């Protein structure tokens, strides 16, 4: 087993019974979404352990080979046609190892959520749709389904009914909303329970979205 990713952890209360593994976007790091924990309204939710992993560092082709934190390489502007399949699958294994650690710490898979922004969103879907045990939910922000042509054949039935929160900015210049809508339609065609939200924002997070995430978490964690 390869070395676990470095992580930052926050607990909403002692003795957490839920874990949320939250993955950052390209060029960011584990600190990126730490502040969002204080902004979420978690009143009535069970104690949650938030786990924010650092992606590995690698040269990113679209950025001139500059080395930065990335879950996989971005080979060009057409992210649908040219994908770093090796990088996606390698990071999938790394995320699965974090899930295993939470299970070893006493939180079962069905109380573990995956969450992510942009590349982290892609990793949430890459991992969650294929994971062989039921997860609590997939929180997917400003991203897309990677390797979409093989999802139908590679997905695992364990997460067929796992709640998926899919959100995107209407004015996103990094990942156009068309790509997110295609991902939403694919997931719905495959029978997944997708809750779709769009916001008047760019490649970012807004207060309305944070409020909606809080409501979704309460709904999912009380199920």
mmCIF file with all atom_site columns, C-alpha atoms in Angstrom:
data_model
loop_
_atom_site.group_PDB
_atom_site.id
_atom_site.type_symbol
_atom_site.label_atom_id
_atom_site.label_alt_id
_atom_site.label_comp_id
_atom_site.label_asym_id
_atom_site.label_entity_id
_atom_site.label_seq_id
_atom_site.pdbx_PDB_ins_code
_atom_site.Cartn_x
_atom_site.Cartn_y
_atom_site.Cartn_z
_atom_site.occupancy
_atom_site.B_iso_or_equiv
_atom_site.pdbx_formal_charge
_atom_site.auth_seq_id
_atom_site.auth_comp_id
_atom_site.auth_asym_id
_atom_site.auth_atom_id
_atom_site.pdbx_PDB_model_num
ATOM 1   C CA . UNK A 1 1   ? 0.000   0.000  0.000   1.00 0.00 ? 1   UNK A CA 1
ATOM 2   C CA . UNK A 1 2   ? 1.439   3.371  -0.960  1.00 0.00 ? 2   UNK A CA 1
ATOM 3   C CA . UNK A 1 3   ? 1.797   6.160  1.562   1.00 0.00 ? 3   UNK A CA 1
ATOM 4   C CA . UNK A 1 4   ? -1.423  7.907  2.537   1.00 0.00 ? 4   UNK A CA 1
ATOM 5   C CA . UNK A 1 5   ? -1.976  11.428 1.280   1.00 0.00 ? 5   UNK A CA 1
ATOM 6   C CA . UNK A 1 6   ? -1.254  14.253 3.704   1.00 0.00 ? 6   UNK A CA 1
ATOM 7   C CA . UNK A 1 7   ? -4.489  15.585 5.184   1.00 0.00 ? 7   UNK A CA 1
ATOM 8   C CA . UNK A 1 8   ? -5.895  18.347 7.347   1.00 0.00 ? 8   UNK A CA 1
ATOM 9   C CA . UNK A 1 9   ? -8.678  17.218 9.676   1.00 0.00 ? 9   UNK A CA 1
ATOM 10  C CA . UNK A 1 10  ? -11.424 19.087 11.518  1.00 0.00 ? 10  UNK A CA 1
ATOM 11  C CA . UNK A 1 11  ? -14.141 17.596 13.703  1.00 0.00 ? 11  UNK A CA 1
ATOM 12  C CA . UNK A 1 12  ? -17.481 19.345 14.184  1.00 0.00 ? 12  UNK A CA 1
ATOM 13  C CA . UNK A 1 13  ? -17.844 17.633 17.575  1.00 0.00 ? 13  UNK A CA 1
ATOM 14  C CA . UNK A 1 14  ? -16.029 14.909 19.537  1.00 0.00 ? 14  UNK A CA 1
ATOM 15  C CA . UNK A 1 15  ? -16.333 11.247 18.551  1.00 0.00 ? 15  UNK A CA 1
ATOM 16  C CA . UNK A 1 16  ? -17.443 11.725 14.937  1.00 0.00 ? 16  UNK A CA 1
ATOM 17  C CA . UNK A 1 17  ? -19.714 9.119  13.389  1.00 0.00 ? 17  UNK A CA 1
ATOM 18  C CA . UNK A 1 18  ? -19.581 10.618 9.871   1.00 0.00 ? 18  UNK A CA 1
ATOM 19  C CA . UNK A 1 19  ? -16.595 11.458 7.662   1.00 0.00 ? 19  UNK A CA 1
ATOM 20  C CA . UNK A 1 20  ? -16.467 13.820 4.700   1.00 0.00 ? 20  UNK A CA 1
ATOM 21  C CA . UNK A 1 21  ? -13.387 13.510 2.473   1.00 0.00 ? 21  UNK A CA 1
ATOM 22  C CA . UNK A 1 22  ? -13.208 16.845 0.616   1.00 0.00 ? 22  UNK A CA 1
ATOM 23  C CA . UNK A 1 23  ? -10.855 17.271 -2.350  1.00 0.00 ? 23  UNK A CA 1
ATOM 24  C CA . UNK A 1 24  ? -9.521  20.583 -3.622  1.00 0.00 ? 24  UNK A CA 1
ATOM 25  C CA . UNK A 1 25  ? -9.119  21.790 -7.184  1.00 0.00 ? 25  UNK A CA 1
ATOM 26  C CA . UNK A 1 26  ? -6.119  22.124 -9.488  1.00 0.00 ? 26  UNK A CA 1
ATOM 27  C CA . UNK A 1 27  ? -3.270  24.159 -8.006  1.00 0.00 ? 27  UNK A CA 1
ATOM 28  C CA . UNK A 1 28  ? -4.954  24.577 -4.614  1.00 0.00 ? 28  UNK A CA 1
ATOM 29  C CA . UNK A 1 29  ? -4.190  22.516 -1.507  1.00 0.00 ? 29  UNK A CA 1
ATOM 30  C CA . UNK A 1 30  ? -5.811  20.937 1.531   1.00 0.00 ? 30  UNK A CA 1
ATOM 31  C CA . UNK A 1 31  ? -6.345  24.339 3.164   1.00 0.00 ? 31  UNK A CA 1
ATOM 32  C CA . UNK A 1 32  ? -8.627  25.553 0.393   1.00 0.00 ? 32  UNK A CA 1
ATOM 33  C CA . UNK A 1 33  ? -11.953 24.359 1.780   1.00 0.00 ? 33  UNK A CA 1
ATOM 34  C CA . UNK A 1 34  ? -11.105 24.281 5.494   1.00 0.00 ? 34  UNK A CA 1
ATOM 35  C CA . UNK A 1 35  ? -12.846 27.658 6.080   1.00 0.00 ? 35  UNK A CA 1
ATOM 36  C CA . UNK A 1 36  ? -16.117 26.349 4.651   1.00 0.00 ? 36  UNK A CA 1
ATOM 37  C CA . UNK A 1 37  ? -16.661 24.130 7.705   1.00 0.00 ? 37  UNK A CA 1
ATOM 38  C CA . UNK A 1 38  ? -17.420 27.172 9.886   1.00 0.00 ? 38  UNK A CA 1
ATOM 39  C CA . UNK A 1 39  ? -19.813 28.510 7.238   1.00 0.00 ? 39  UNK A CA 1
ATOM 40  C CA . UNK A 1 40  ? -21.912 25.353 7.027   1.00 0.00 ? 40  UNK A CA 1
ATOM 41  C CA . UNK A 1 41  ? -25.024 25.143 9.170   1.00 0.00 ? 41  UNK A CA 1
ATOM 42  C CA . UNK A 1 42  ? -24.633 21.691 10.693  1.00 0.00 ? 42  UNK A CA 1
ATOM 43  C CA . UNK A 1 43  ? -27.162 22.117 13.501  1.00 0.00 ? 43  UNK A CA 1
ATOM 44  C CA . UNK A 1 44  ? -28.814 18.769 14.107  1.00 0.00 ? 44  UNK A CA 1
ATOM 45  C CA . UNK A 1 45  ? -26.159 16.815 12.187  1.00 0.00 ? 45  UNK A CA 1
ATOM 46  C CA . UNK A 1 46  ? -24.136 14.067 13.857  1.00 0.00 ? 46  UNK A CA 1
ATOM 47  C CA . UNK A 1 47  ? -20.484 14.758 14.674  1.00 0.00 ? 47  UNK A CA 1
ATOM 48  C CA . UNK A 1 48  ? -18.506 14.952 11.426  1.00 0.00 ? 48  UNK A CA 1
ATOM 49  C CA . UNK A 1 49  ? -14.819 14.450 10.721  1.00 0.00 ? 49  UNK A CA 1
ATOM 50  C CA . UNK A 1 50  ? -13.823 16.592 7.738   1.00 0.00 ? 50  UNK A CA 1
ATOM 51  C CA . UNK A 1 51  ? -10.763 15.236 5.940   1.00 0.00 ? 51  UNK A CA 1
ATOM 52  C CA . UNK A 1 52  ? -9.039  17.561 3.473   1.00 0.00 ? 52  UNK A CA 1
ATOM 53  C CA . UNK A 1 53  ? -6.296  15.736 1.520   1.00 0.00 ? 53  UNK A CA 1
ATOM 54  C CA . UNK A 1 54  ? -3.432  17.286 -0.417  1.00 0.00 ? 54  UNK A CA 1
ATOM 55  C CA . UNK A 1 55  ? -3.265  16.106 -4.017  1.00 0.00 ? 55  UNK A CA 1
ATOM 56  C CA . UNK A 1 56  ? 0.185   14.980 -5.211  1.00 0.00 ? 56  UNK A CA 1
ATOM 57  C CA . UNK A 1 57  ? 2.395   17.443 -7.060  1.00 0.00 ? 57  UNK A CA 1
ATOM 58  C CA . UNK A 1 58  ? 2.991   16.924 -10.771 1.00 0.00 ? 58  UNK A CA 1
ATOM 59  C CA . UNK A 1 59  ? 3.779   18.888 -13.948 1.00 0.00 ? 59  UNK A CA 1
ATOM 60  C CA . UNK A 1 60  ? 0.531   20.115 -15.500 1.00 0.00 ? 60  UNK A CA 1
ATOM 61  C CA . UNK A 1 61  ? 0.656   20.185 -19.302 1.00 0.00 ? 61  UNK A CA 1
ATOM 62  C CA . UNK A 1 62  ? -1.905  22.950 -19.858 1.00 0.00 ? 62  UNK A CA 1
ATOM 63  C CA . UNK A 1 63  ? 0.091   25.187 -17.500 1.00 0.00 ? 63  UNK A CA 1
ATOM 64  C CA . UNK A 1 64  ? 3.337   24.771 -19.398 1.00 0.00 ? 64  UNK A CA 1
ATOM 65  C CA . UNK A 1 65  ? 4.520   21.843 -17.325 1.00 0.00 ? 65  UNK A CA 1
ATOM 66  C CA . UNK A 1 66  ? 4.522   23.899 -14.130 1.00 0.00 ? 66  UNK A CA 1
ATOM 67  C CA . UNK A 1 67  ? 4.597   21.624 -11.083 1.00 0.00 ? 67  UNK A CA 1
ATOM 68  C CA . UNK A 1 68  ? 1.580   22.039 -8.817  1.00 0.00 ? 68  UNK A CA 1
ATOM 69  C CA . UNK A 1 69  ? -0.861  20.021 -6.789  1.00 0.00 ? 69  UNK A CA 1
ATOM 70  C CA . UNK A 1 70  ? -3.150  18.118 -9.128  1.00 0.00 ? 70  UNK A CA 1
ATOM 71  C CA . UNK A 1 71  ? -5.206  14.960 -8.961  1.00 0.00 ? 71  UNK A CA 1
ATOM 72  C CA . UNK A 1 72  ? -4.391  14.315 -12.625 1.00 0.00 ? 72  UNK A CA 1
ATOM 73  C CA . UNK A 1 73  ? -2.823  16.117 -15.571 1.00 0.00 ? 73  UNK A CA 1
ATOM 74  C CA . UNK A 1 74  ? -4.820  18.469 -17.789 1.00 0.00 ? 74  UNK A CA 1
ATOM 75  C CA . UNK A 1 75  ? -3.569  17.762 -21.300 1.00 0.00 ? 75  UNK A CA 1
ATOM 76  C CA . UNK A 1 76  ? -5.420  20.534 -23.152 1.00 0.00 ? 76  UNK A CA 1
ATOM 77  C CA . UNK A 1 77  ? -8.493  22.707 -23.286 1.00 0.00 ? 77  UNK A CA 1
ATOM 78  C CA . UNK A 1 78  ? -10.694 19.867 -24.571 1.00 0.00 ? 78  UNK A CA 1
ATOM 79  C CA . UNK A 1 79  ? -10.855 17.990 -21.270 1.00 0.00 ? 79  UNK A CA 1
ATOM 80  C CA . UNK A 1 80  ? -13.522 15.640 -22.588 1.00 0.00 ? 80  UNK A CA 1
ATOM 81  C CA . UNK A 1 81  ? -11.434 14.193 -25.426 1.00 0.00 ? 81  UNK A CA 1
ATOM 82  C CA . UNK A 1 82  ? -7.933  14.149 -23.939 1.00 0.00 ? 82  UNK A CA 1
ATOM 83  C CA . UNK A 1 83  ? -7.929  12.835 -20.389 1.00 0.00 ? 83  UNK A CA 1
ATOM 84  C CA . UNK A 1 84  ? -5.132  11.639 -18.131 1.00 0.00 ? 84  UNK A CA 1
ATOM 85  C CA . UNK A 1 85  ? -6.617  8.229  -17.448 1.00 0.00 ? 85  UNK A CA 1
ATOM 86  C CA . UNK A 1 86  ? -3.514  6.970  -15.613 1.00 0.00 ? 86  UNK A CA 1
ATOM 87  C CA . UNK A 1 87  ? -3.549  9.972  -13.285 1.00 0.00 ? 87  UNK A CA 1
ATOM 88  C CA . UNK A 1 88  ? -7.277  9.670  -12.618 1.00 0.00 ? 88  UNK A CA 1
ATOM 89  C CA . UNK A 1 89  ? -6.986  6.001  -11.717 1.00 0.00 ? 89  UNK A CA 1
ATOM 90  C CA . UNK A 1 90  ? -3.915  6.568  -9.540  1.00 0.00 ? 90  UNK A CA 1
ATOM 91  C CA . UNK A 1 91  ? -5.670  9.277  -7.545  1.00 0.00 ? 91  UNK A CA 1
ATOM 92  C CA . UNK A 1 92  ? -8.748  7.083  -7.292  1.00 0.00 ? 92  UNK A CA 1
ATOM 93  C CA . UNK A 1 93  ? -6.637  4.508  -5.431  1.00 0.00 ? 93  UNK A CA 1
ATOM 94  C CA . UNK A 1 94  ? -5.323  7.247  -3.123  1.00 0.00 ? 94  UNK A CA 1
ATOM 95  C CA . UNK A 1 95  ? -8.858  8.385  -2.277  1.00 0.00 ? 95  UNK A CA 1
ATOM 96  C CA . UNK A 1 96  ? -9.949  4.795  -1.691  1.00 0.00 ? 96  UNK A CA 1
ATOM 97  C CA . UNK A 1 97  ? -7.099  4.473  0.819   1.00 0.00 ? 97  UNK A CA 1
ATOM 98  C CA . UNK A 1 98  ? -8.485  7.451  2.730   1.00 0.00 ? 98  UNK A CA 1
ATOM 99  C CA . UNK A 1 99  ? -11.897 5.781  2.797   1.00 0.00 ? 99  UNK A CA 1
ATOM 100 C CA . UNK A 1 100 ? -10.277 2.643  4.184   1.00 0.00 ? 100 UNK A CA 1
ATOM 101 C CA . UNK A 1 101 ? -8.577  4.669  6.920   1.00 0.00 ? 101 UNK A CA 1
ATOM 102 C CA . UNK A 1 102 ? -11.924 6.106  8.011   1.00 0.00 ? 102 UNK A CA 1
ATOM 103 C CA . UNK A 1 103 ? -13.399 2.617  8.091   1.00 0.00 ? 103 UNK A CA 1
ATOM 104 C CA . UNK A 1 104 ? -10.461 1.459  10.200  1.00 0.00 ? 104 UNK A CA 1
ATOM 105 C CA . UNK A 1 105 ? -11.154 4.365  12.568  1.00 0.00 ? 105 UNK A CA 1
ATOM 106 C CA . UNK A 1 106 ? -14.698 3.126  13.086  1.00 0.00 ? 106 UNK A CA 1
ATOM 107 C CA . UNK A 1 107 ? -16.778 5.007  10.508  1.00 0.00 ? 107 UNK A CA 1
ATOM 108 C CA . UNK A 1 108 ? -18.513 2.608  8.102   1.00 0.00 ? 108 UNK A CA 1
ATOM 109 C CA . UNK A 1 109 ? -18.593 3.285  4.370   1.00 0.00 ? 109 UNK A CA 1
ATOM 110 C CA . UNK A 1 110 ? -22.286 4.202  4.458   1.00 0.00 ? 110 UNK A CA 1
ATOM 111 C CA . UNK A 1 111 ? -21.446 7.118  6.759   1.00 0.00 ? 111 UNK A CA 1
ATOM 112 C CA . UNK A 1 112 ? -18.634 8.432  4.566   1.00 0.00 ? 112 UNK A CA 1
ATOM 113 C CA . UNK A 1 113 ? -19.219 11.162 1.975   1.00 0.00 ? 113 UNK A CA 1
ATOM 114 C CA . UNK A 1 114 ? -16.912 12.188 -0.825  1.00 0.00 ? 114 UNK A CA 1
ATOM 115 C CA . UNK A 1 115 ? -16.818 15.855 -1.765  1.00 0.00 ? 115 UNK A CA 1
ATOM 116 C CA . UNK A 1 116 ? -14.779 17.960 -4.140  1.00 0.00 ? 116 UNK A CA 1
ATOM 117 C CA . UNK A 1 117 ? -14.414 21.108 -6.194  1.00 0.00 ? 117 UNK A CA 1
ATOM 118 C CA . UNK A 1 118 ? -13.363 21.139 -9.878  1.00 0.00 ? 118 UNK A CA 1
ATOM 119 C CA . UNK A 1 119 ? -10.701 18.388 -10.189 1.00 0.00 ? 119 UNK A CA 1
ATOM 120 C CA . UNK A 1 120 ? -11.782 17.303 -6.718  1.00 0.00 ? 120 UNK A CA 1
ATOM 121 C CA . UNK A 1 121 ? -15.340 17.007 -8.031  1.00 0.00 ? 121 UNK A CA 1
ATOM 122 C CA . UNK A 1 122 ? -14.081 14.811 -10.865 1.00 0.00 ? 122 UNK A CA 1
ATOM 123 C CA . UNK A 1 123 ? -12.289 12.611 -8.305  1.00 0.00 ? 123 UNK A CA 1
ATOM 124 C CA . UNK A 1 124 ? -15.441 12.371 -6.172  1.00 0.00 ? 124 UNK A CA 1
ATOM 125 C CA . UNK A 1 125 ? -17.318 10.942 -9.156  1.00 0.00 ? 125 UNK A CA 1
ATOM 126 C CA . UNK A 1 126 ? -14.392 8.872  -10.439 1.00 0.00 ? 126 UNK A CA 1
ATOM 127 C CA . UNK A 1 127 ? -14.082 7.165  -7.060  1.00 0.00 ? 127 UNK A CA 1
ATOM 128 C CA . UNK A 1 128 ? -17.635 7.189  -5.758  1.00 0.00 ? 128 UNK A CA 1
ATOM 129 C CA . UNK A 1 129 ? -19.346 5.664  -8.788  1.00 0.00 ? 129 UNK A CA 1
ATOM 130 C CA . UNK A 1 130 ? -16.884 2.750  -8.750  1.00 0.00 ? 130 UNK A CA 1
ATOM 131 C CA . UNK A 1 131 ? -16.597 2.164  -5.007  1.00 0.00 ? 131 UNK A CA 1
ATOM 132 C CA . UNK A 1 132 ? -17.748 -1.370 -4.063  1.00 0.00 ? 132 UNK A CA 1
ATOM 133 C CA . UNK A 1 133 ? -19.527 -0.370 -0.838  1.00 0.00 ? 133 UNK A CA 1
ATOM 134 C CA . UNK A 1 134 ? -22.444 2.013  -0.309  1.00 0.00 ? 134 UNK A CA 1
ATOM 135 C CA . UNK A 1 135 ? -21.307 5.555  0.512   1.00 0.00 ? 135 UNK A CA 1
ATOM 136 C CA . UNK A 1 136 ? -23.427 8.213  2.233   1.00 0.00 ? 136 UNK A CA 1
ATOM 137 C CA . UNK A 1 137 ? -23.296 10.737 -0.597  1.00 0.00 ? 137 UNK A CA 1
ATOM 138 C CA . UNK A 1 138 ? -21.300 12.485 -3.319  1.00 0.00 ? 138 UNK A CA 1
ATOM 139 C CA . UNK A 1 139 ? -20.962 16.283 -3.086  1.00 0.00 ? 139 UNK A CA 1
ATOM 140 C CA . UNK A 1 140 ? -19.838 17.523 -6.501  1.00 0.00 ? 140 UNK A CA 1
ATOM 141 C CA . UNK A 1 141 ? -18.997 21.208 -7.035  1.00 0.00 ? 141 UNK A CA 1
ATOM 142 C CA . UNK A 1 142 ? -18.026 22.889 -10.307 1.00 0.00 ? 142 UNK A CA 1
ATOM 143 C CA . UNK A 1 143 ? -16.728 19.774 -12.013 1.00 0.00 ? 143 UNK A CA 1
ATOM 144 C CA . UNK A 1 144 ? -17.714 16.917 -14.296 1.00 0.00 ? 144 UNK A CA 1
ATOM 145 C CA . UNK A 1 145 ? -17.766 13.146 -14.769 1.00 0.00 ? 145 UNK A CA 1
ATOM 146 C CA . UNK A 1 146 ? -14.334 12.033 -16.020 1.00 0.00 ? 146 UNK A CA 1
ATOM 147 C CA . UNK A 1 147 ? -13.817 9.029  -18.312 1.00 0.00 ? 147 UNK A CA 1
ATOM 148 C CA . UNK A 1 148 ? -17.512 9.283  -19.131 1.00 0.00 ? 148 UNK A CA 1
ATOM 149 C CA . UNK A 1 149 ? -17.397 6.687  -21.896 1.00 0.00 ? 149 UNK A CA 1
ATOM 150 C CA . UNK A 1 150 ? -16.561 3.887  -19.457 1.00 0.00 ? 150 UNK A CA 1
ATOM 151 C CA . UNK A 1 151 ? -18.684 4.887  -16.453 1.00 0.00 ? 151 UNK A CA 1
ATOM 152 C CA . UNK A 1 152 ? -21.596 2.662  -17.451 1.00 0.00 ? 152 UNK A CA 1
ATOM 153 C CA . UNK A 1 153 ? -19.372 -0.422 -17.656 1.00 0.00 ? 153 UNK A CA 1
ATOM 154 C CA . UNK A 1 154 ? -17.158 0.353  -14.633 1.00 0.00 ? 154 UNK A CA 1
ATOM 155 C CA . UNK A 1 155 ? -19.671 1.655  -12.095 1.00 0.00 ? 155 UNK A CA 1
ATOM 156 C CA . UNK A 1 156 ? -20.514 -0.477 -9.089  1.00 0.00 ? 156 UNK A CA 1
ATOM 157 C CA . UNK A 1 157 ? -24.105 -1.262 -8.163  1.00 0.00 ? 157 UNK A CA 1
ATOM 158 C CA . UNK A 1 158 ? -23.380 -0.497 -4.483  1.00 0.00 ? 158 UNK A CA 1
ATOM 159 C CA . UNK A 1 159 ? -23.731 3.248  -5.112  1.00 0.00 ? 159 UNK A CA 1
ATOM 160 C CA . UNK A 1 160 ? -26.578 3.191  -7.617  1.00 0.00 ? 160 UNK A CA 1
ATOM 161 C CA . UNK A 1 161 ? -28.868 4.924  -5.113  1.00 0.00 ? 161 UNK A CA 1
ATOM 162 C CA . UNK A 1 162 ? -26.301 7.127  -3.376  1.00 0.00 ? 162 UNK A CA 1
ATOM 163 C CA . UNK A 1 163 ? -27.443 10.793 -3.279  1.00 0.00 ? 163 UNK A CA 1
ATOM 164 C CA . UNK A 1 164 ? -25.444 13.068 -5.606  1.00 0.00 ? 164 UNK A CA 1
ATOM 165 C CA . UNK A 1 165 ? -25.361 16.852 -5.193  1.00 0.00 ? 165 UNK A CA 1
ATOM 166 C CA . UNK A 1 166 ? -24.185 18.431 -8.450  1.00 0.00 ? 166 UNK A CA 1
ATOM 167 C CA . UNK A 1 167 ? -23.656 22.201 -8.584  1.00 0.00 ? 167 UNK A CA 1
ATOM 168 C CA . UNK A 1 168 ? -22.147 24.615 -11.098 1.00 0.00 ? 168 UNK A CA 1
ATOM 169 C CA . UNK A 1 169 ? -21.761 28.291 -11.878 1.00 0.00 ? 169 UNK A CA 1
ATOM 170 C CA . UNK A 1 170 ? -23.628 29.601 -14.909 1.00 0.00 ? 170 UNK A CA 1
ATOM 171 C CA . UNK A 1 171 ? -20.707 31.894 -15.751 1.00 0.00 ? 171 UNK A CA 1
ATOM 172 C CA . UNK A 1 172 ? -17.909 29.381 -15.108 1.00 0.00 ? 172 UNK A CA 1
ATOM 173 C CA . UNK A 1 173 ? -15.090 30.159 -17.601 1.00 0.00 ? 173 UNK A CA 1
ATOM 174 C CA . UNK A 1 174 ? -12.887 27.227 -16.497 1.00 0.00 ? 174 UNK A CA 1
ATOM 175 C CA . UNK A 1 175 ? -15.338 24.333 -16.841 1.00 0.00 ? 175 UNK A CA 1
ATOM 176 C CA . UNK A 1 176 ? -18.272 25.531 -18.920 1.00 0.00 ? 176 UNK A CA 1
ATOM 177 C CA . UNK A 1 177 ? -21.685 24.707 -17.526 1.00 0.00 ? 177 UNK A CA 1
ATOM 178 C CA . UNK A 1 178 ? -22.430 22.682 -20.685 1.00 0.00 ? 178 UNK A CA 1
ATOM 179 C CA . UNK A 1 179 ? -19.923 20.092 -19.483 1.00 0.00 ? 179 UNK A CA 1
ATOM 180 C CA . UNK A 1 180 ? -21.600 19.903 -16.087 1.00 0.00 ? 180 UNK A CA 1
ATOM 181 C CA . UNK A 1 181 ? -25.029 19.584 -17.701 1.00 0.00 ? 181 UNK A CA 1
ATOM 182 C CA . UNK A 1 182 ? -23.734 16.710 -19.837 1.00 0.00 ? 182 UNK A CA 1
ATOM 183 C CA . UNK A 1 183 ? -22.478 15.023 -16.672 1.00 0.00 ? 183 UNK A CA 1
ATOM 184 C CA . UNK A 1 184 ? -25.831 15.586 -14.959 1.00 0.00 ? 184 UNK A CA 1
ATOM 185 C CA . UNK A 1 185 ? -27.700 14.097 -17.918 1.00 0.00 ? 185 UNK A CA 1
ATOM 186 C CA . UNK A 1 186 ? -25.360 11.097 -18.057 1.00 0.00 ? 186 UNK A CA 1
ATOM 187 C CA . UNK A 1 187 ? -25.857 10.377 -14.366 1.00 0.00 ? 187 UNK A CA 1
ATOM 188 C CA . UNK A 1 188 ? -29.625 10.712 -14.663 1.00 0.00 ? 188 UNK A CA 1
ATOM 189 C CA . UNK A 1 189 ? -29.673 8.434  -17.714 1.00 0.00 ? 189 UNK A CA 1
ATOM 190 C CA . UNK A 1 190 ? -27.792 5.855  -15.643 1.00 0.00 ? 190 UNK A CA 1
ATOM 191 C CA . UNK A 1 191 ? -30.455 6.145  -12.950 1.00 0.00 ? 191 UNK A CA 1
ATOM 192 C CA . UNK A 1 192 ? -28.579 8.055  -10.243 1.00 0.00 ? 192 UNK A CA 1
ATOM 193 C CA . UNK A 1 193 ? -30.504 10.333 -7.834  1.00 0.00 ? 193 UNK A CA 1
ATOM 194 C CA . UNK A 1 194 ? -28.968 13.680 -8.821  1.00 0.00 ? 194 UNK A CA 1
ATOM 195 C CA . UNK A 1 195 ? -29.882 16.949 -7.108  1.00 0.00 ? 195 UNK A CA 1
ATOM 196 C CA . UNK A 1 196 ? -28.858 19.691 -9.563  1.00 0.00 ? 196 UNK A CA 1
ATOM 197 C CA . UNK A 1 197 ? -28.096 23.287 -8.580  1.00 0.00 ? 197 UNK A CA 1
ATOM 198 C CA . UNK A 1 198 ? -26.781 26.159 -10.666 1.00 0.00 ? 198 UNK A CA 1
ATOM 199 C CA . UNK A 1 199 ? -25.736 29.571 -9.427  1.00 0.00 ? 199 UNK A CA 1
ATOM 200 C CA . UNK A 1 200 ? -24.925 32.948 -10.911 1.00 0.00 ? 200 UNK A CA 1
ATOM 201 C CA . UNK A 1 201 ? -21.185 32.648 -10.246 1.00 0.00 ? 201 UNK A CA 1
ATOM 202 C CA . UNK A 1 202 ? -17.939 31.747 -11.978 1.00 0.00 ? 202 UNK A CA 1
ATOM 203 C CA . UNK A 1 203 ? -15.526 28.942 -10.966 1.00 0.00 ? 203 UNK A CA 1
ATOM 204 C CA . UNK A 1 204 ? -16.097 29.465 -7.284  1.00 0.00 ? 204 UNK A CA 1
ATOM 205 C CA . UNK A 1 205 ? -18.446 28.932 -4.349  1.00 0.00 ? 205 UNK A CA 1
ATOM 206 C CA . UNK A 1 206 ? -21.201 31.324 -3.239  1.00 0.00 ? 206 UNK A CA 1
ATOM 207 C CA . UNK A 1 207 ? -23.235 31.780 -0.057  1.00 0.00 ? 207 UNK A CA 1
ATOM 208 C CA . UNK A 1 208 ? -26.427 30.437 -1.625  1.00 0.00 ? 208 UNK A CA 1
ATOM 209 C CA . UNK A 1 209 ? -24.538 27.273 -2.525  1.00 0.00 ? 209 UNK A CA 1
ATOM 210 C CA . UNK A 1 210 ? -23.179 26.914 1.018   1.00 0.00 ? 210 UNK A CA 1
ATOM 211 C CA . UNK A 1 211 ? -26.728 27.196 2.361   1.00 0.00 ? 211 UNK A CA 1
ATOM 212 C CA . UNK A 1 212 ? -27.926 24.548 -0.098  1.00 0.00 ? 212 UNK A CA 1
ATOM 213 C CA . UNK A 1 213 ? -25.028 22.236 0.805   1.00 0.00 ? 213 UNK A CA 1
ATOM 214 C CA . UNK A 1 214 ? -25.940 22.586 4.492   1.00 0.00 ? 214 UNK A CA 1
ATOM 215 C CA . UNK A 1 215 ? -29.548 21.599 3.753   1.00 0.00 ? 215 UNK A CA 1
ATOM 216 C CA . UNK A 1 216 ? -28.443 18.661 1.610   1.00 0.00 ? 216 UNK A CA 1
ATOM 217 C CA . UNK A 1 217 ? -26.039 17.380 4.277   1.00 0.00 ? 217 UNK A CA 1
ATOM 218 C CA . UNK A 1 218 ? -28.788 17.509 6.892   1.00 0.00 ? 218 UNK A CA 1
ATOM 219 C CA . UNK A 1 219 ? -31.112 15.585 4.584   1.00 0.00 ? 219 UNK A CA 1
ATOM 220 C CA . UNK A 1 220 ? -28.523 12.951 3.662   1.00 0.00 ? 220 UNK A CA 1
ATOM 221 C CA . UNK A 1 221 ? -27.205 12.460 7.192   1.00 0.00 ? 221 UNK A CA 1
ATOM 222 C CA . UNK A 1 222 ? -30.668 12.081 8.689   1.00 0.00 ? 222 UNK A CA 1
ATOM 223 C CA . UNK A 1 223 ? -31.662 9.411  6.188   1.00 0.00 ? 223 UNK A CA 1
#
